[in-house]
CSV table of N, CA and C in Angstrom, one decimal:
chain,number,residue,atom,x,y,z
A,1,MET,N,-76.6,11.4,54.5
A,1,MET,CA,-75.8,10.4,55.2
A,1,MET,C,-75.6,10.8,56.6
A,2,GLN,N,-75.5,9.8,57.2
A,2,GLN,CA,-75.4,10.1,58.7
A,2,GLN,C,-73.9,10.4,59.0
A,3,ASN,N,-73.8,11.1,60.0
A,3,ASN,CA,-72.5,11.5,60.5
A,3,ASN,C,-71.9,10.3,61.3
A,4,LEU,N,-71.2,9.5,60.6
A,4,LEU,CA,-70.6,8.4,61.3
A,4,LEU,C,-69.3,8.9,61.9
A,5,PRO,N,-69.0,8.4,63.0
A,5,PRO,CA,-67.7,8.9,63.6
A,5,PRO,C,-66.6,8.4,62.8
A,6,LYS,N,-65.7,9.3,62.6
A,6,LYS,CA,-64.5,9.0,61.8
A,6,LYS,C,-63.6,8.1,62.6
A,7,LYS,N,-63.0,7.2,61.9
A,7,LYS,CA,-62.0,6.3,62.5
A,7,LYS,C,-60.8,7.2,62.9
A,8,VAL,N,-60.4,7.0,64.1
A,8,VAL,CA,-59.2,7.7,64.6
A,8,VAL,C,-58.0,6.8,64.4
A,9,ARG,N,-57.2,7.3,63.5
A,9,ARG,CA,-56.0,6.5,63.2
A,9,ARG,C,-54.9,7.0,64.1
A,10,SER,N,-54.2,6.0,64.6
A,10,SER,CA,-53.0,6.3,65.5
A,10,SER,C,-51.9,6.8,64.6
A,11,LYS,N,-51.2,7.8,65.2
A,11,LYS,CA,-50.2,8.4,64.4
A,11,LYS,C,-49.0,7.5,64.5
A,12,LYS,N,-48.4,7.2,63.4
A,12,LYS,CA,-47.2,6.3,63.4
A,12,LYS,C,-46.0,7.1,63.8
A,13,LEU,N,-45.3,6.6,64.8
A,13,LEU,CA,-44.1,7.2,65.3
A,13,LEU,C,-42.9,6.7,64.5
A,14,ASN,N,-41.9,7.4,64.5
A,14,ASN,CA,-40.7,7.0,63.9
A,14,ASN,C,-40.0,5.9,64.7
A,15,THR,N,-39.8,4.7,64.1
A,15,THR,CA,-39.3,3.6,64.9
A,15,THR,C,-37.8,3.4,64.8
A,16,ARG,N,-37.1,4.4,64.3
A,16,ARG,CA,-35.7,4.4,64.1
A,16,ARG,C,-35.0,4.5,65.5
A,17,VAL,N,-34.1,3.6,65.8
A,17,VAL,CA,-33.4,3.6,67.1
A,17,VAL,C,-32.0,4.1,66.8
A,18,ASP,N,-31.6,5.0,67.7
A,18,ASP,CA,-30.2,5.6,67.6
A,18,ASP,C,-29.2,4.7,68.3
A,19,LEU,N,-28.3,4.1,67.6
A,19,LEU,CA,-27.3,3.2,68.3
A,19,LEU,C,-26.0,3.8,68.5
A,20,THR,N,-25.9,5.1,68.4
A,20,THR,CA,-24.6,5.8,68.6
A,20,THR,C,-24.0,5.5,69.9
A,21,ALA,N,-24.8,5.6,71.0
A,21,ALA,CA,-24.3,5.4,72.3
A,21,ALA,C,-23.9,3.9,72.5
A,22,MET,N,-24.6,3.0,71.9
A,22,MET,CA,-24.2,1.6,72.1
A,22,MET,C,-22.9,1.3,71.4
A,23,VAL,N,-22.7,1.9,70.2
A,23,VAL,CA,-21.4,1.7,69.5
A,23,VAL,C,-20.3,2.3,70.3
A,24,SER,N,-20.4,3.4,70.9
A,24,SER,CA,-19.4,4.1,71.7
A,24,SER,C,-19.1,3.2,72.9
A,25,VAL,N,-20.1,2.7,73.6
A,25,VAL,CA,-19.8,1.8,74.8
A,25,VAL,C,-19.1,0.5,74.4
A,26,SER,N,-19.5,-0.1,73.2
A,26,SER,CA,-18.8,-1.3,72.8
A,26,SER,C,-17.4,-1.1,72.4
A,27,PHE,N,-17.1,0.1,71.8
A,27,PHE,CA,-15.7,0.4,71.5
A,27,PHE,C,-14.9,0.6,72.8
A,28,LEU,N,-15.4,1.3,73.8
A,28,LEU,CA,-14.8,1.5,75.0
A,28,LEU,C,-14.5,0.1,75.7
A,29,LEU,N,-15.4,-0.8,75.7
A,29,LEU,CA,-15.2,-2.1,76.3
A,29,LEU,C,-14.2,-2.9,75.6
A,30,ILE,N,-14.1,-2.8,74.3
A,30,ILE,CA,-13.1,-3.5,73.5
A,30,ILE,C,-11.7,-3.0,73.9
A,31,ILE,N,-11.6,-1.7,73.9
A,31,ILE,CA,-10.3,-1.1,74.3
A,31,ILE,C,-9.9,-1.5,75.7
A,32,PHE,N,-10.9,-1.4,76.6
A,32,PHE,CA,-10.6,-1.8,78.0
A,32,PHE,C,-10.1,-3.2,78.1
A,33,PHE,N,-10.7,-4.1,77.5
A,33,PHE,CA,-10.3,-5.5,77.6
A,33,PHE,C,-9.0,-5.8,76.8
A,34,MET,N,-8.7,-5.0,75.8
A,34,MET,CA,-7.4,-5.2,75.1
A,34,MET,C,-6.3,-4.7,76.0
A,35,ILE,N,-6.5,-3.6,76.7
A,35,ILE,CA,-5.4,-3.1,77.6
A,35,ILE,C,-5.3,-4.0,78.8
A,36,VAL,N,-6.4,-4.5,79.4
A,36,VAL,CA,-6.3,-5.3,80.6
A,36,VAL,C,-5.6,-6.7,80.2
A,37,GLY,N,-5.9,-7.2,79.0
A,37,GLY,CA,-5.2,-8.4,78.5
A,37,GLY,C,-3.7,-8.2,78.4
A,38,GLU,N,-3.3,-7.1,77.8
A,38,GLU,CA,-1.9,-6.8,77.7
A,38,GLU,C,-1.2,-6.6,79.0
A,39,LEU,N,-1.8,-5.9,79.9
A,39,LEU,CA,-1.2,-5.7,81.2
A,39,LEU,C,-1.1,-6.9,82.1
A,40,SER,N,-2.0,-7.8,81.9
A,40,SER,CA,-2.0,-9.0,82.8
A,40,SER,C,-1.1,-10.1,82.3
A,41,LYS,N,-0.4,-9.9,81.2
A,41,LYS,CA,0.6,-10.9,80.8
A,41,LYS,C,1.8,-10.8,81.7
A,42,PRO,N,2.3,-12.0,82.1
A,42,PRO,CA,3.5,-11.9,83.0
A,42,PRO,C,4.7,-11.4,82.3
A,43,LYS,N,5.4,-10.6,83.0
A,43,LYS,CA,6.7,-10.0,82.4
A,43,LYS,C,7.8,-10.6,83.3
A,44,ALA,N,8.8,-11.1,82.6
A,44,ALA,CA,10.0,-11.7,83.4
A,44,ALA,C,11.3,-11.3,82.7
A,45,MET,N,12.3,-11.3,83.4
A,45,MET,CA,13.7,-11.0,82.9
A,45,MET,C,14.5,-12.3,83.0
A,46,ASN,N,15.4,-12.5,82.1
A,46,ASN,CA,16.3,-13.6,82.2
A,46,ASN,C,17.3,-13.3,83.3
A,47,LEU,N,17.6,-14.3,84.1
A,47,LEU,CA,18.6,-14.2,85.2
A,47,LEU,C,19.8,-15.0,84.8
A,48,ASP,N,20.9,-14.4,84.7
A,48,ASP,CA,22.1,-15.1,84.3
A,48,ASP,C,22.9,-15.3,85.5
A,49,SER,N,23.1,-16.5,85.9
A,49,SER,CA,24.0,-16.8,87.1
A,49,SER,C,25.0,-17.9,86.7
A,50,PRO,N,26.1,-17.9,87.4
A,50,PRO,CA,27.1,-18.9,87.1
A,50,PRO,C,26.7,-20.3,87.4
A,51,ASP,N,27.1,-21.2,86.6
A,51,ASP,CA,26.8,-22.6,86.9
A,51,ASP,C,27.9,-23.2,87.9
A,52,LEU,N,27.5,-23.4,89.1
A,52,LEU,CA,28.5,-23.7,90.1
A,52,LEU,C,28.8,-25.2,90.1
A,53,ASP,N,28.1,-26.0,89.3
A,53,ASP,CA,28.4,-27.5,89.2
A,53,ASP,C,29.3,-27.8,88.1
A,54,CYS,N,29.6,-26.8,87.2
A,54,CYS,CA,30.4,-27.0,86.0
A,54,CYS,C,31.9,-26.7,86.4
A,55,ASP,N,32.7,-27.7,86.3
A,55,ASP,CA,34.1,-27.5,86.6
A,55,ASP,C,34.9,-26.9,85.5
A,56,ASP,N,34.5,-27.1,84.3
A,56,ASP,CA,35.2,-26.6,83.1
A,56,ASP,C,34.7,-25.2,82.7
A,57,CYS,N,33.6,-24.8,83.2
A,57,CYS,CA,33.1,-23.5,82.8
A,57,CYS,C,33.8,-22.4,83.5
A,58,LEU,N,34.0,-21.3,82.8
A,58,LEU,CA,34.6,-20.1,83.4
A,58,LEU,C,33.5,-19.3,84.2
A,59,PRO,N,33.7,-18.9,85.4
A,59,PRO,CA,32.7,-18.2,86.1
A,59,PRO,C,32.5,-16.8,85.5
A,60,ALA,N,31.2,-16.4,85.4
A,60,ALA,CA,30.9,-15.1,84.8
A,60,ALA,C,30.8,-14.0,85.9
A,61,TYR,N,31.7,-14.0,86.8
A,61,TYR,CA,31.7,-13.0,87.8
A,61,TYR,C,32.1,-11.6,87.3
A,62,VAL,N,31.6,-10.7,88.0
A,62,VAL,CA,31.9,-9.3,87.6
A,62,VAL,C,33.3,-9.0,88.1
A,63,GLU,N,34.1,-8.2,87.3
A,63,GLU,CA,35.4,-7.9,87.7
A,63,GLU,C,35.3,-7.2,89.1
A,64,GLU,N,36.3,-7.4,89.9
A,64,GLU,CA,36.4,-6.9,91.3
A,64,GLU,C,36.4,-5.4,91.3
A,65,ASN,N,37.0,-4.8,90.2
A,65,ASN,CA,37.1,-3.3,90.2
A,65,ASN,C,35.8,-2.7,89.8
A,66,ARG,N,34.8,-3.4,89.4
A,66,ARG,CA,33.5,-2.9,89.1
A,66,ARG,C,32.4,-3.3,90.1
A,67,SER,N,32.8,-4.0,91.2
A,67,SER,CA,31.8,-4.4,92.1
A,67,SER,C,31.9,-3.7,93.5
A,68,LEU,N,30.8,-3.6,94.1
A,68,LEU,CA,30.7,-3.0,95.5
A,68,LEU,C,29.6,-3.8,96.2
A,69,THR,N,30.0,-4.2,97.4
A,69,THR,CA,29.0,-5.0,98.3
A,69,THR,C,28.6,-4.0,99.4
A,70,ILE,N,27.3,-3.9,99.6
A,70,ILE,CA,26.8,-3.1,100.7
A,70,ILE,C,26.1,-4.0,101.7
A,71,LEU,N,26.5,-4.0,103.0
A,71,LEU,CA,25.9,-4.8,104.0
A,71,LEU,C,25.0,-3.8,104.9
A,72,LEU,N,23.8,-4.2,105.1
A,72,LEU,CA,22.9,-3.4,105.8
A,72,LEU,C,22.6,-4.1,107.2
A,73,ASP,N,22.6,-3.3,108.3
A,73,ASP,CA,22.3,-3.9,109.6
A,73,ASP,C,21.4,-3.0,110.3
A,74,GLN,N,21.1,-3.4,111.6
A,74,GLN,CA,20.2,-2.6,112.4
A,74,GLN,C,20.8,-1.2,112.7
A,75,ASN,N,19.9,-0.3,113.2
A,75,ASN,CA,20.3,1.1,113.6
A,75,ASN,C,21.0,1.8,112.4
A,76,ASP,N,20.5,1.6,111.2
A,76,ASP,CA,21.0,2.4,110.0
A,76,ASP,C,22.5,2.1,109.7
A,77,LYS,N,23.0,1.0,110.1
A,77,LYS,CA,24.4,0.7,109.9
A,77,LYS,C,24.6,0.2,108.5
A,78,ILE,N,25.6,0.8,107.8
A,78,ILE,CA,26.0,0.5,106.4
A,78,ILE,C,27.5,0.2,106.4
A,79,ILE,N,27.8,-1.0,105.8
A,79,ILE,CA,29.3,-1.3,105.6
A,79,ILE,C,29.4,-1.7,104.2
A,80,SER,N,30.4,-1.1,103.5
A,80,SER,CA,30.6,-1.4,102.1
A,80,SER,C,32.1,-1.8,101.9
A,81,TYR,N,32.3,-2.7,100.9
A,81,TYR,CA,33.6,-3.1,100.5
A,81,TYR,C,33.6,-3.5,99.1
A,82,SER,N,34.8,-3.4,98.5
A,82,SER,CA,35.0,-3.8,97.1
A,82,SER,C,35.8,-5.1,97.1
A,83,GLY,N,35.6,-5.9,96.1
A,83,GLY,CA,36.3,-7.2,96.0
A,83,GLY,C,35.8,-8.2,97.0
A,84,LEU,N,36.7,-9.1,97.5
A,84,LEU,CA,36.3,-10.1,98.4
A,84,LEU,C,36.6,-9.7,99.9
A,85,VAL,N,35.9,-10.2,100.8
A,85,VAL,CA,36.1,-9.9,102.2
A,85,VAL,C,37.5,-10.2,102.7
A,86,PRO,N,38.1,-11.4,102.5
A,86,PRO,CA,39.4,-11.6,103.0
A,86,PRO,C,40.5,-10.8,102.4
A,87,ILE,N,40.4,-10.5,101.1
A,87,ILE,CA,41.3,-9.6,100.4
A,87,ILE,C,40.6,-8.5,99.6
A,88,PRO,N,40.1,-7.5,100.3
A,88,PRO,CA,39.3,-6.5,99.6
A,88,PRO,C,40.3,-5.5,98.8
A,89,ILE,N,39.7,-5.0,97.8
A,89,ILE,CA,40.5,-4.0,97.0
A,89,ILE,C,40.6,-2.7,97.8
A,90,HIS,N,39.5,-2.3,98.4
A,90,HIS,CA,39.5,-1.2,99.3
A,90,HIS,C,39.0,-1.7,100.7
A,91,THR,N,39.6,-1.2,101.8
A,91,THR,CA,39.1,-1.7,103.1
A,91,THR,C,37.7,-1.3,103.3
A,92,SER,N,37.0,-2.1,104.1
A,92,SER,CA,35.6,-1.9,104.4
A,92,SER,C,35.4,-0.6,105.1
A,93,LYS,N,34.3,0.0,104.9
A,93,LYS,CA,34.0,1.3,105.5
A,93,LYS,C,32.6,1.3,106.1
A,94,LYS,N,32.5,1.9,107.3
A,94,LYS,CA,31.2,2.1,107.9
A,94,LYS,C,30.8,3.5,107.6
A,95,MET,N,29.6,3.6,107.1
A,95,MET,CA,29.1,5.0,106.6
A,95,MET,C,27.7,5.2,107.0
A,96,GLN,N,27.2,6.4,106.7
A,96,GLN,CA,25.9,6.8,106.9
A,96,GLN,C,25.1,7.0,105.6
A,97,TYR,N,23.8,7.2,105.7
A,97,TYR,CA,23.0,7.5,104.5
A,97,TYR,C,23.2,9.0,104.2
A,98,GLY,N,22.9,9.4,103.0
A,98,GLY,CA,22.9,10.8,102.6
A,98,GLY,C,24.0,11.2,101.6
A,99,LYS,N,24.1,12.5,101.3
A,99,LYS,CA,25.0,12.9,100.2
A,99,LYS,C,26.5,12.8,100.6
A,100,ASN,N,26.8,12.9,101.9
A,100,ASN,CA,28.2,12.9,102.3
A,100,ASN,C,28.6,11.4,102.7
A,101,GLY,N,27.7,10.5,102.7
A,101,GLY,CA,27.9,9.2,103.1
A,101,GLY,C,28.0,8.2,101.9
A,102,ILE,N,26.9,7.4,101.9
A,102,ILE,CA,26.9,6.3,100.9
A,102,ILE,C,26.8,6.9,99.5
A,103,ARG,N,26.1,8.0,99.3
A,103,ARG,CA,25.9,8.5,97.9
A,103,ARG,C,27.2,9.0,97.4
A,104,LYS,N,28.1,9.6,98.2
A,104,LYS,CA,29.4,10.0,97.7
A,104,LYS,C,30.2,8.8,97.3
A,105,GLU,N,30.2,7.8,98.1
A,105,GLU,CA,30.9,6.5,97.9
A,105,GLU,C,30.4,5.9,96.5
A,106,LEU,N,29.1,5.9,96.3
A,106,LEU,CA,28.5,5.3,95.1
A,106,LEU,C,29.0,6.1,93.9
A,107,LEU,N,28.9,7.4,94.0
A,107,LEU,CA,29.3,8.2,92.8
A,107,LEU,C,30.8,8.0,92.5
A,108,GLU,N,31.6,8.0,93.5
A,108,GLU,CA,33.1,7.8,93.3
A,108,GLU,C,33.4,6.4,92.7
A,109,LYS,N,32.8,5.4,93.2
A,109,LYS,CA,33.0,4.0,92.8
A,109,LYS,C,32.5,3.8,91.3
A,110,ASN,N,31.3,4.5,91.0
A,110,ASN,CA,30.8,4.3,89.7
A,110,ASN,C,31.7,5.0,88.7
A,111,LYS,N,32.2,6.2,89.1
A,111,LYS,CA,33.1,6.9,88.2
A,111,LYS,C,34.4,6.1,87.9
A,112,MET,N,34.9,5.4,89.0
A,112,MET,CA,36.1,4.6,88.8
A,112,MET,C,35.8,3.4,87.9
A,113,ALA,N,34.6,2.8,88.1
A,113,ALA,CA,34.2,1.6,87.3
A,113,ALA,C,34.0,2.0,85.9
A,114,LEU,N,33.5,3.1,85.6
A,114,LEU,CA,33.3,3.6,84.2
A,114,LEU,C,34.7,3.8,83.5
A,115,GLU,N,35.6,4.4,84.3
A,115,GLU,CA,36.9,4.6,83.8
A,115,GLU,C,37.7,3.3,83.5
A,116,TYR,N,37.5,2.4,84.5
A,116,TYR,CA,38.1,1.0,84.3
A,116,TYR,C,37.6,0.3,83.1
A,117,SER,N,36.3,0.3,82.9
A,117,SER,CA,35.7,-0.4,81.8
A,117,SER,C,36.1,0.3,80.5
A,118,ALA,N,36.1,1.6,80.4
A,118,ALA,CA,36.5,2.3,79.2
A,118,ALA,C,38.0,1.9,78.9
A,119,LYS,N,38.8,1.8,79.9
A,119,LYS,CA,40.3,1.5,79.6
A,119,LYS,C,40.4,0.1,79.1
A,120,HIS,N,39.5,-0.8,79.5
A,120,HIS,CA,39.6,-2.2,79.1
A,120,HIS,C,38.7,-2.6,77.9
A,121,GLY,N,38.3,-1.6,77.2
A,121,GLY,CA,37.6,-1.8,75.9
A,121,GLY,C,36.1,-2.1,76.1
A,122,LYS,N,35.5,-1.9,77.2
A,122,LYS,CA,34.1,-2.1,77.4
A,122,LYS,C,33.4,-0.8,78.0
A,123,PRO,N,33.3,0.2,77.2
A,123,PRO,CA,32.8,1.5,77.8
A,123,PRO,C,31.3,1.4,78.1
A,124,GLY,N,31.0,2.2,79.1
A,124,GLY,CA,29.6,2.3,79.5
A,124,GLY,C,29.2,1.3,80.6
A,125,ARG,N,30.1,0.4,81.0
A,125,ARG,CA,29.8,-0.6,82.0
A,125,ARG,C,30.2,0.0,83.4
A,126,GLY,N,29.2,0.4,84.2
A,126,GLY,CA,29.4,1.0,85.4
A,126,GLY,C,29.5,0.0,86.6
A,127,LEU,N,29.2,0.5,87.7
A,127,LEU,CA,29.3,-0.2,89.0
A,127,LEU,C,28.2,-1.3,89.1
A,128,VAL,N,28.6,-2.4,89.6
A,128,VAL,CA,27.6,-3.5,90.0
A,128,VAL,C,27.5,-3.5,91.5
A,129,VAL,N,26.4,-3.3,92.1
A,129,VAL,CA,26.2,-3.3,93.5
A,129,VAL,C,25.5,-4.5,94.0
A,130,LEU,N,26.0,-5.2,95.0
A,130,LEU,CA,25.4,-6.3,95.7
A,130,LEU,C,24.9,-5.8,97.1
A,131,ILE,N,23.6,-5.8,97.3
A,131,ILE,CA,23.0,-5.3,98.5
A,131,ILE,C,22.7,-6.5,99.4
A,132,LYS,N,23.2,-6.5,100.6
A,132,LYS,CA,22.9,-7.6,101.5
A,132,LYS,C,22.3,-7.1,102.8
A,133,PRO,N,21.0,-7.1,102.9
A,133,PRO,CA,20.3,-6.7,104.1
A,133,PRO,C,20.3,-7.9,105.1
A,134,SER,N,20.7,-7.6,106.4
A,134,SER,CA,20.7,-8.6,107.4
A,134,SER,C,19.3,-8.8,107.9
A,135,LYS,N,19.1,-9.8,108.7
A,135,LYS,CA,17.7,-10.1,109.2
A,135,LYS,C,17.3,-9.0,110.2
A,136,THR,N,18.2,-8.3,110.8
A,136,THR,CA,17.9,-7.2,111.7
A,136,THR,C,17.7,-5.9,111.1
A,137,SER,N,18.1,-5.7,109.8
A,137,SER,CA,17.9,-4.4,109.2
A,137,SER,C,16.4,-4.3,108.8
A,138,ASN,N,16.0,-3.0,108.6
A,138,ASN,CA,14.6,-2.8,108.3
A,138,ASN,C,14.4,-2.5,106.9
A,139,TYR,N,13.1,-2.5,106.4
A,139,TYR,CA,12.8,-2.4,105.0
A,139,TYR,C,13.1,-0.9,104.6
A,140,GLY,N,13.0,0.0,105.5
A,140,GLY,CA,13.2,1.4,105.1
A,140,GLY,C,14.7,1.6,104.7
A,141,ASN,N,15.6,0.9,105.3
A,141,ASN,CA,17.0,1.0,104.9
A,141,ASN,C,17.3,0.5,103.5
A,142,LEU,N,16.6,-0.6,103.2
A,142,LEU,CA,16.7,-1.1,101.8
A,142,LEU,C,16.2,-0.1,100.8
A,143,VAL,N,15.1,0.5,101.1
A,143,VAL,CA,14.5,1.5,100.2
A,143,VAL,C,15.4,2.7,100.0
A,144,GLU,N,16.0,3.1,101.2
A,144,GLU,CA,17.0,4.2,101.1
A,144,GLU,C,18.2,3.9,100.2
A,145,ILE,N,18.7,2.7,100.3
A,145,ILE,CA,19.8,2.3,99.5
A,145,ILE,C,19.4,2.3,98.0
A,146,LEU,N,18.2,1.8,97.7
A,146,LEU,CA,17.7,1.8,96.3
A,146,LEU,C,17.6,3.2,95.8
A,147,ASP,N,17.1,4.1,96.7
A,147,ASP,CA,17.0,5.5,96.3
A,147,ASP,C,18.4,6.1,96.0
A,148,GLU,N,19.4,5.8,96.8
A,148,GLU,CA,20.7,6.3,96.6
A,148,GLU,C,21.3,5.7,95.2
A,149,LEU,N,21.0,4.5,94.9
A,149,LEU,CA,21.4,3.9,93.6
A,149,LEU,C,20.8,4.6,92.5
A,150,LYS,N,19.5,5.0,92.6
A,150,LYS,CA,18.8,5.7,91.6
A,150,LYS,C,19.4,7.1,91.4
A,151,ILE,N,19.8,7.8,92.5
A,151,ILE,CA,20.4,9.1,92.4
A,151,ILE,C,21.7,9.0,91.8
A,152,ALA,N,22.5,8.0,92.1
A,152,ALA,CA,23.8,7.8,91.5
A,152,ALA,C,23.8,7.2,90.1
A,153,ASN,N,22.7,7.0,89.5
A,153,ASN,CA,22.5,6.4,88.2
A,153,ASN,C,23.2,5.1,88.0
A,154,ILE,N,23.0,4.2,89.1
A,154,ILE,CA,23.5,2.9,89.0
A,154,ILE,C,22.3,2.0,88.9
A,155,ASP,N,22.2,1.3,87.8
A,155,ASP,CA,21.0,0.5,87.5
A,155,ASP,C,21.3,-1.0,87.6
A,156,THR,N,22.5,-1.4,87.9
A,156,THR,CA,22.8,-2.8,88.0
A,156,THR,C,23.1,-3.2,89.4
A,157,TYR,N,22.2,-3.9,90.0
A,157,TYR,CA,22.3,-4.3,91.4
A,157,TYR,C,21.6,-5.6,91.7
A,158,ASN,N,22.0,-6.2,92.8
A,158,ASN,CA,21.3,-7.4,93.2
A,158,ASN,C,21.1,-7.4,94.7
A,159,ILE,N,20.0,-7.9,95.1
A,159,ILE,CA,19.7,-8.0,96.5
A,159,ILE,C,19.8,-9.4,97.0
A,160,ASP,N,20.7,-9.7,97.9
A,160,ASP,CA,20.9,-11.1,98.3
A,160,ASP,C,21.0,-11.1,99.8
A,161,PRO,N,20.0,-11.7,100.5
A,161,PRO,CA,20.0,-11.8,102.0
A,161,PRO,C,20.9,-12.8,102.6
A,162,GLU,N,21.7,-13.5,101.8
A,162,GLU,CA,22.6,-14.6,102.3
A,162,GLU,C,23.9,-14.0,102.6
A,163,PHE,N,24.4,-14.2,103.8
A,163,PHE,CA,25.7,-13.7,104.3
A,163,PHE,C,26.7,-14.8,104.3
A,164,THR,N,27.9,-14.5,103.9
A,164,THR,CA,29.0,-15.4,104.1
A,164,THR,C,29.5,-15.3,105.6
A,165,PRO,N,30.1,-16.3,106.1
A,165,PRO,CA,30.6,-16.2,107.5
A,165,PRO,C,31.6,-15.0,107.7
A,166,GLU,N,32.4,-14.7,106.7
A,166,GLU,CA,33.3,-13.5,106.8
A,166,GLU,C,32.5,-12.2,106.9
A,167,GLU,N,31.4,-12.1,106.1
A,167,GLU,CA,30.5,-10.9,106.2
A,167,GLU,C,29.8,-10.8,107.5
A,168,SER,N,29.4,-11.9,108.1
A,168,SER,CA,28.8,-11.9,109.4
A,168,SER,C,29.8,-11.4,110.4
A,169,LYS,N,31.0,-11.8,110.3
A,169,LYS,CA,32.1,-11.4,111.3
A,169,LYS,C,32.4,-9.9,111.1
A,170,LEU,N,32.4,-9.5,109.8
A,170,LEU,CA,32.6,-8.0,109.5
A,170,LEU,C,31.5,-7.2,110.1
A,171,LEU,N,30.3,-7.6,110.1
A,171,LEU,CA,29.2,-6.8,110.7
A,171,LEU,C,29.3,-6.8,112.2
A,172,ALA,N,29.7,-7.9,112.8
A,172,ALA,CA,29.9,-8.0,114.2
A,172,ALA,C,31.0,-7.1,114.7
A,173,LEU,N,32.1,-7.0,113.9
A,173,LEU,CA,33.2,-6.2,114.4
A,173,LEU,C,33.0,-4.7,114.3
A,174,ARG,N,32.2,-4.3,113.4
A,174,ARG,CA,32.0,-2.8,113.2
A,174,ARG,C,30.9,-2.3,114.0
């Protein structure tokens, strides 16, 4: 017989595809989109404010013994008072930033507010601070006051840029 050339057969390669990397990437994408979806949900707090149009409603104001108003003005000027401007519980004070200024005042007032609340059957209710930056105060002063509140462990505060006429006069006098 003749020597016929042998048929050369191609070697069959293994056609198995490893999908381990694809599964890992898909799980990472699923986790990523779950986290992004959760973080993108809007978060809001309820704001409780008194109804000024209701004559029969009792106002939900904070007791004057637990409140402190801080007025911020240009040139690092700070004025604080407790109660109402015409009849303050404590006279208004002009003070400076730092541990011997506003921080000392915040710590003392918070201690007094905690004692007052405990005496009246509502323990743990500390000082409520109303921060009023004027149009001439700078953003750094507001940040410094917020830092002082954090240091003094006061977590109940409100930032209100609206001044009453009495508060404007108080800033002008000091």
